[in-house]
Amino acid sequence: MVERSKKPSEIPISPSVPAPLVTISHDNSRVVASLPVGDRIEVLLHGATVVSWKSGSGKENLFLSSKAHLDGSKPVRGGIPLVFPLFGPPSSSHEPTSKLPQHGFARSSRWEYLGKTSSESFAIGSSGADASVKLDFGLSDAMLDEKDKAAWPHAFGLTYSITLSSGELATSLQVANTGASPLEFRALFHTYLAVQDISTTTVSGLESLPFIDKVSSSQSQSDASNTPLTFTSETDRIYSNPASETQLGDHEQKPVTVLSSGRPVYEVRREGLGDVVVWNPWSEKAKGMSDFAPEDAWKKMVCVEAGSVARWNKLEGGETWEGRQAIRAHI
């Protein structure tokens, strides 16, 4: 047997590559996704509602009421409920949505989990800090219950994408008119952000925009405030960009920043969504909500809701619309 003077070196075995993990609960009610660096989200198939978003440090970024209904019996109080095709209570002034429940049916319907798309770091020794995972969910007219079908008899398809990356959560909604007749809708991400203390919380980035104060008896449009928003009582405002600045792909609008004692905590960026609703019920209104708890929960949350709700979005047969937001947690 001839021995070689130089044997070929062994091929090194690369260490396992950190990758995002996605699991579905045993009762098929929720999807959980986590990253190697510890970021984690939970999404109920009921409403495709994100009910938890934790940073790698373990801090929870979303407020969820301790009395929230997570069994599908009611829309979830907290997380990120999805508002479509109606914002607010129904009105006889818009007949096509006049028979729908408040905020529409998307947040109370059961969605289909369509699958995941993940992006991993393939660098040897990587911690997976640049990994991300996208979860897709779908809802169509065929999936609605008979009551909602009768109230809104349109052919449509919704694709809702939720992307988790290190320190950031992005949500995107695509609306497709799959029928021949036009349809009109409004859409919004009803995001409940967790804060340390609402009395030391401010919201900046909306100072130059006019707004409607829904707490005011007149609910008329007010001029831009030119100062960051602070909280001393019930707050419910709709800030709106000019219609010319709301088309997806034109440009990103100015970020909205949530600060705690002057320190940035969250930054919300949006595309295709010309409006932002800022809401906190304060003590008295919170008492009247049976699913809002604990008693002082209003001190620990603020809703910063990116959407398209100031005017109706119209889609002709075959057309699509898309809006998206990205929330970065500065923690």
Short mmCIF file of C-alpha atoms in Angstrom, two decimals:
data_model
loop_
_atom_site.label_atom_id
_atom_site.label_comp_id
_atom_site.label_asym_id
_atom_site.label_seq_id
_atom_site.Cartn_x
_atom_site.Cartn_y
_atom_site.Cartn_z
CA MET A 1 0.00 0.00 0.00
CA VAL A 2 1.45 3.31 -1.08
CA GLU A 3 1.31 6.02 1.51
CA ARG A 4 0.87 9.60 0.40
CA SER A 5 3.41 12.04 1.71
CA LYS A 6 0.72 14.67 2.08
CA LYS A 7 -2.77 13.64 3.03
CA PRO A 8 -5.61 15.97 2.17
CA SER A 9 -6.81 17.95 5.19
CA GLU A 10 -10.20 17.16 6.62
CA ILE A 11 -13.07 19.36 5.52
CA PRO A 12 -14.11 21.43 8.52
CA ILE A 13 -17.68 21.10 9.70
CA SER A 14 -19.36 24.48 9.99
CA PRO A 15 -21.19 25.19 13.19
CA SER A 16 -24.94 25.19 13.00
CA VAL A 17 -26.35 28.39 11.58
CA PRO A 18 -28.70 30.29 13.92
CA ALA A 19 -32.12 30.47 12.31
CA PRO A 20 -35.54 31.88 13.17
CA LEU A 21 -37.98 29.42 14.70
CA VAL A 22 -41.69 29.31 13.87
CA THR A 23 -44.20 27.09 15.69
CA ILE A 24 -47.97 26.65 15.61
CA SER A 25 -49.83 25.96 18.86
CA HIS A 26 -51.36 22.51 19.41
CA ASP A 27 -54.87 23.92 19.19
CA ASN A 28 -53.99 25.74 15.94
CA SER A 29 -54.95 29.09 17.45
CA ARG A 30 -51.68 31.01 17.28
CA VAL A 31 -48.34 31.25 15.51
CA VAL A 32 -45.16 32.01 17.46
CA ALA A 33 -41.94 33.21 15.83
CA SER A 34 -38.60 33.87 17.49
CA LEU A 35 -35.12 34.96 16.41
CA PRO A 36 -31.76 33.60 17.63
CA VAL A 37 -31.16 36.93 19.42
CA GLY A 38 -34.34 36.51 21.49
CA ASP A 39 -36.90 38.73 19.72
CA ARG A 40 -40.29 37.02 19.71
CA ILE A 41 -43.87 37.55 18.49
CA GLU A 42 -47.16 35.74 19.01
CA VAL A 43 -50.00 36.05 16.49
CA LEU A 44 -53.54 34.78 17.01
CA LEU A 45 -55.27 33.38 13.95
CA HIS A 46 -58.33 35.10 15.39
CA GLY A 47 -58.05 38.49 13.67
CA ALA A 48 -54.41 37.77 12.73
CA THR A 49 -53.80 39.84 15.86
CA VAL A 50 -50.25 40.29 17.13
CA VAL A 51 -50.71 39.87 20.89
CA SER A 52 -47.05 39.94 21.96
CA TRP A 53 -43.81 41.45 20.65
CA LYS A 54 -40.75 41.06 22.82
CA SER A 55 -37.31 42.50 22.19
CA GLY A 56 -34.21 40.37 22.62
CA SER A 57 -33.90 41.72 26.16
CA GLY A 58 -37.26 40.14 27.00
CA LYS A 59 -39.11 43.46 27.29
CA GLU A 60 -42.71 43.41 26.06
CA ASN A 61 -43.38 46.24 23.60
CA LEU A 62 -47.14 45.80 23.18
CA PHE A 63 -49.85 46.42 25.75
CA LEU A 64 -52.37 43.60 26.19
CA SER A 65 -55.27 43.94 28.60
CA SER A 66 -55.34 41.29 31.33
CA LYS A 67 -59.03 40.82 30.47
CA ALA A 68 -58.54 40.61 26.69
CA HIS A 69 -60.61 37.90 25.00
CA LEU A 70 -58.14 35.54 23.29
CA ASP A 71 -60.64 32.79 22.50
CA GLY A 72 -62.15 34.42 19.42
CA SER A 73 -65.34 35.52 21.18
CA LYS A 74 -64.50 39.23 20.84
CA PRO A 75 -61.86 41.41 19.18
CA VAL A 76 -58.65 41.55 21.23
CA ARG A 77 -58.13 44.53 23.53
CA GLY A 78 -54.45 45.18 22.94
CA GLY A 79 -51.63 44.07 20.66
CA ILE A 80 -52.20 45.07 17.04
CA PRO A 81 -55.81 44.49 15.97
CA LEU A 82 -56.34 44.98 12.23
CA VAL A 83 -59.07 47.46 11.25
CA PHE A 84 -60.77 46.78 7.88
CA PRO A 85 -62.89 47.75 5.90
CA LEU A 86 -64.39 50.25 8.35
CA PHE A 87 -62.84 52.57 10.93
CA GLY A 88 -65.00 53.47 13.90
CA PRO A 89 -68.71 52.81 14.19
CA PRO A 90 -70.83 52.26 11.06
CA SER A 91 -72.64 55.27 9.63
CA SER A 92 -75.66 55.67 7.38
CA SER A 93 -73.64 58.27 5.45
CA HIS A 94 -71.66 55.41 3.85
CA GLU A 95 -74.18 52.77 2.86
CA PRO A 96 -71.71 50.04 1.73
CA THR A 97 -70.33 49.70 5.29
CA SER A 98 -73.41 50.81 7.26
CA LYS A 99 -74.26 47.26 8.41
CA LEU A 100 -70.78 46.25 9.56
CA PRO A 101 -69.61 46.08 13.18
CA GLN A 102 -67.35 48.81 14.55
CA HIS A 103 -63.88 48.69 12.97
CA GLY A 104 -65.08 46.06 10.47
CA PHE A 105 -64.66 42.30 10.40
CA ALA A 106 -60.91 41.73 9.91
CA ARG A 107 -60.12 41.82 13.63
CA SER A 108 -62.87 39.33 14.48
CA SER A 109 -62.48 36.84 11.60
CA ARG A 110 -60.33 33.73 11.60
CA TRP A 111 -57.43 34.09 9.17
CA GLU A 112 -55.42 31.44 7.36
CA TYR A 113 -51.71 31.09 8.08
CA LEU A 114 -50.06 31.03 4.65
CA GLY A 115 -46.48 30.30 5.72
CA LYS A 116 -43.14 31.86 6.59
CA THR A 117 -40.16 33.35 4.82
CA SER A 118 -36.94 33.60 6.79
CA SER A 119 -33.61 35.28 6.27
CA GLU A 120 -30.65 33.92 8.20
CA SER A 121 -27.05 34.96 8.66
CA PHE A 122 -24.69 32.43 7.11
CA ALA A 123 -21.52 33.93 8.53
CA ILE A 124 -19.56 31.42 10.61
CA GLY A 125 -19.80 32.39 14.26
CA SER A 126 -22.73 34.72 13.62
CA SER A 127 -25.13 35.28 16.50
CA GLY A 128 -28.03 35.59 14.08
CA ALA A 129 -28.44 39.28 14.85
CA ASP A 130 -29.33 40.07 11.23
CA ALA A 131 -31.86 37.24 10.88
CA SER A 132 -35.52 37.99 10.22
CA VAL A 133 -38.73 36.10 9.64
CA LYS A 134 -41.91 37.05 7.78
CA LEU A 135 -45.28 35.47 8.53
CA ASP A 136 -48.07 35.70 5.95
CA PHE A 137 -51.79 35.46 6.68
CA GLY A 138 -54.77 35.53 4.33
CA LEU A 139 -58.46 36.42 4.48
CA SER A 140 -60.99 36.41 1.62
CA ASP A 141 -64.72 36.89 1.20
CA ALA A 142 -65.17 33.10 1.06
CA MET A 143 -63.86 32.85 4.65
CA LEU A 144 -66.32 35.30 6.20
CA ASP A 145 -69.34 34.19 8.18
CA GLU A 146 -72.73 34.62 6.54
CA LYS A 147 -73.56 37.78 8.50
CA ASP A 148 -70.43 39.63 7.36
CA LYS A 149 -70.83 38.38 3.78
CA ALA A 150 -74.34 39.80 3.69
CA ALA A 151 -73.24 43.10 5.23
CA TRP A 152 -70.32 43.56 2.80
CA PRO A 153 -70.99 41.54 -0.39
CA HIS A 154 -67.68 42.20 -2.17
CA ALA A 155 -65.13 39.80 -3.63
CA PHE A 156 -61.77 40.57 -2.03
CA GLY A 157 -58.52 39.10 -0.82
CA LEU A 158 -56.32 40.34 2.03
CA THR A 159 -52.69 39.40 2.53
CA TYR A 160 -51.25 40.45 5.88
CA SER A 161 -47.49 40.15 6.35
CA ILE A 162 -45.77 40.48 9.73
CA THR A 163 -41.98 40.71 9.71
CA LEU A 164 -39.86 40.33 12.83
CA SER A 165 -36.24 41.43 12.84
CA SER A 166 -33.88 42.41 15.63
CA GLY A 167 -35.48 45.34 17.46
CA GLU A 168 -38.13 45.90 14.81
CA LEU A 169 -41.61 44.75 13.87
CA ALA A 170 -43.13 45.54 10.46
CA THR A 171 -46.69 44.95 9.30
CA SER A 172 -48.01 45.20 5.76
CA LEU A 173 -51.55 44.85 4.44
CA GLN A 174 -52.36 44.22 0.78
CA VAL A 175 -55.98 44.57 -0.34
CA ALA A 176 -57.07 43.07 -3.67
CA ASN A 177 -60.43 43.63 -5.33
CA THR A 178 -61.01 40.21 -6.89
CA GLY A 179 -64.45 41.10 -8.20
CA ALA A 180 -65.73 43.21 -11.07
CA SER A 181 -67.47 45.99 -9.14
CA PRO A 182 -65.60 48.73 -7.23
CA LEU A 183 -65.20 48.58 -3.47
CA GLU A 184 -64.36 51.21 -0.85
CA PHE A 185 -62.56 50.64 2.44
CA ARG A 186 -60.54 52.10 5.24
CA ALA A 187 -57.66 50.30 6.97
CA LEU A 188 -55.55 50.79 10.07
CA PHE A 189 -53.07 49.01 12.35
CA HIS A 190 -54.57 49.60 15.82
CA THR A 191 -51.23 49.34 17.64
CA TYR A 192 -51.22 49.39 21.45
CA LEU A 193 -47.69 50.33 22.59
CA ALA A 194 -46.55 49.62 26.12
CA VAL A 195 -45.15 52.66 27.95
CA GLN A 196 -43.74 53.14 31.43
CA ASP A 197 -45.97 56.08 32.41
CA ILE A 198 -48.41 57.95 30.15
CA SER A 199 -47.85 61.17 32.15
CA THR A 200 -44.20 61.28 31.06
CA THR A 201 -44.89 60.07 27.50
CA THR A 202 -44.77 62.37 24.48
CA VAL A 203 -45.34 61.77 20.77
CA SER A 204 -43.37 63.76 18.21
CA GLY A 205 -43.35 63.82 14.41
CA LEU A 206 -46.98 64.91 14.01
CA GLU A 207 -46.55 68.57 14.95
CA SER A 208 -46.91 69.89 11.38
CA LEU A 209 -50.10 67.96 10.59
CA PRO A 210 -53.70 69.12 11.06
CA PHE A 211 -55.83 66.84 13.20
CA ILE A 212 -59.38 66.03 14.24
CA ASP A 213 -59.91 65.94 17.99
CA LYS A 214 -62.55 63.23 18.55
CA VAL A 215 -62.82 64.09 22.24
CA SER A 216 -63.99 67.60 21.38
CA SER A 217 -67.76 68.00 21.00
CA SER A 218 -67.34 69.69 17.61
CA GLN A 219 -64.83 67.14 16.25
CA SER A 220 -63.80 69.77 13.72
CA GLN A 221 -60.36 69.86 12.15
CA SER A 222 -57.71 71.78 14.07
CA ASP A 223 -54.61 73.39 12.69
CA ALA A 224 -51.20 71.87 13.29
CA SER A 225 -50.14 72.19 16.93
CA ASN A 226 -46.42 72.73 16.17
CA THR A 227 -45.57 71.07 19.49
CA PRO A 228 -45.13 67.41 20.53
CA LEU A 229 -48.23 65.74 21.93
CA THR A 230 -48.40 65.25 25.70
CA PHE A 231 -51.07 63.44 27.75
CA THR A 232 -53.06 64.99 30.60
CA SER A 233 -56.57 63.66 29.84
CA GLU A 234 -58.45 61.45 27.38
CA THR A 235 -56.81 61.75 23.96
CA ASP A 236 -58.24 60.67 20.61
CA ARG A 237 -56.82 62.45 17.58
CA ILE A 238 -56.63 61.68 13.87
CA TYR A 239 -53.63 63.32 12.20
CA SER A 240 -53.71 63.39 8.39
CA ASN A 241 -51.16 63.94 5.66
CA PRO A 242 -52.25 65.66 2.45
CA ALA A 243 -53.75 63.15 -0.01
CA SER A 244 -50.83 63.71 -2.39
CA GLU A 245 -48.38 62.29 0.19
CA THR A 246 -50.04 58.97 0.95
CA GLN A 247 -49.23 56.78 -2.05
CA LEU A 248 -47.04 53.76 -1.34
CA GLY A 249 -43.66 54.08 -3.01
CA ASP A 250 -43.72 57.87 -3.34
CA HIS A 251 -41.69 58.40 -0.19
CA GLU A 252 -41.64 57.49 3.45
CA GLN A 253 -43.44 59.98 5.62
CA LYS A 254 -41.84 61.60 8.64
CA PRO A 255 -41.31 59.06 11.44
CA VAL A 256 -43.49 59.27 14.55
CA THR A 257 -41.47 58.92 17.75
CA VAL A 258 -42.79 57.92 21.17
CA LEU A 259 -40.63 59.24 24.00
CA SER A 260 -40.54 58.50 27.72
CA SER A 261 -39.16 61.37 29.85
CA GLY A 262 -37.59 62.75 26.68
CA ARG A 263 -35.91 59.47 25.68
CA PRO A 264 -36.99 57.79 22.40
CA VAL A 265 -38.71 54.47 23.04
CA TYR A 266 -40.38 53.67 19.70
CA GLU A 267 -40.12 54.99 16.17
CA VAL A 268 -42.98 54.34 13.73
CA ARG A 269 -42.31 54.64 10.00
CA ARG A 270 -45.09 54.23 7.44
CA GLU A 271 -45.72 54.02 3.72
CA GLY A 272 -49.04 54.31 1.93
CA LEU A 273 -50.70 55.25 5.21
CA GLY A 274 -51.52 58.94 5.36
CA ASP A 275 -53.11 59.04 8.80
CA VAL A 276 -52.07 58.42 12.39
CA VAL A 277 -54.52 57.98 15.26
CA VAL A 278 -53.21 58.64 18.76
CA TRP A 279 -55.41 57.35 21.60
CA ASN A 280 -55.41 56.95 25.34
CA PRO A 281 -58.76 56.50 27.16
CA TRP A 282 -57.59 57.98 30.51
CA SER A 283 -59.16 56.85 33.75
CA GLU A 284 -62.88 57.51 33.33
CA LYS A 285 -63.33 56.00 29.88
CA ALA A 286 -61.17 53.02 30.81
CA LYS A 287 -63.57 52.22 33.66
CA GLY A 288 -66.38 51.79 31.17
CA MET A 289 -64.56 49.11 29.16
CA SER A 290 -65.26 45.65 30.58
CA ASP A 291 -62.22 44.14 28.84
CA PHE A 292 -59.74 46.87 29.81
CA ALA A 293 -57.62 45.85 32.82
CA PRO A 294 -56.00 46.17 35.28
CA GLU A 295 -57.67 49.30 36.65
CA ASP A 296 -54.64 51.52 36.04
CA ALA A 297 -53.80 49.96 32.65
CA TRP A 298 -54.44 53.28 30.89
CA LYS A 299 -51.24 54.60 32.49
CA LYS A 300 -49.17 51.91 30.77
CA MET A 301 -50.25 52.24 27.12
CA VAL A 302 -50.64 54.56 24.18
CA CYS A 303 -52.12 53.70 20.81
CA VAL A 304 -50.19 55.03 17.82
CA GLU A 305 -52.18 53.74 14.88
CA ALA A 306 -50.92 54.09 11.31
CA GLY A 307 -53.73 53.87 8.79
CA SER A 308 -55.69 55.24 5.89
CA VAL A 309 -58.95 56.36 7.48
CA ALA A 310 -59.56 60.04 6.77
CA ARG A 311 -61.06 59.22 3.37
CA TRP A 312 -62.34 56.14 1.57
CA ASN A 313 -59.91 54.15 -0.56
CA LYS A 314 -61.53 52.98 -3.80
CA LEU A 315 -60.43 49.95 -5.79
CA GLU A 316 -61.80 49.04 -9.20
CA GLY A 317 -62.10 45.38 -10.14
CA GLY A 318 -58.66 43.77 -10.31
CA GLU A 319 -56.86 46.61 -8.52
CA THR A 320 -54.76 46.32 -5.36
CA TRP A 321 -53.70 48.62 -2.52
CA GLU A 322 -50.95 48.29 0.06
CA GLY A 323 -49.96 50.06 3.24
CA ARG A 324 -47.23 49.25 5.72
CA GLN A 325 -45.59 50.35 8.94
CA ALA A 326 -42.35 49.50 10.72
CA ILE A 327 -41.91 49.99 14.47
CA ARG A 328 -38.42 50.12 15.95
CA ALA A 329 -38.01 49.64 19.69
CA HIS A 330 -35.18 51.72 21.15
CA ILE A 331 -34.37 49.44 24.05
#
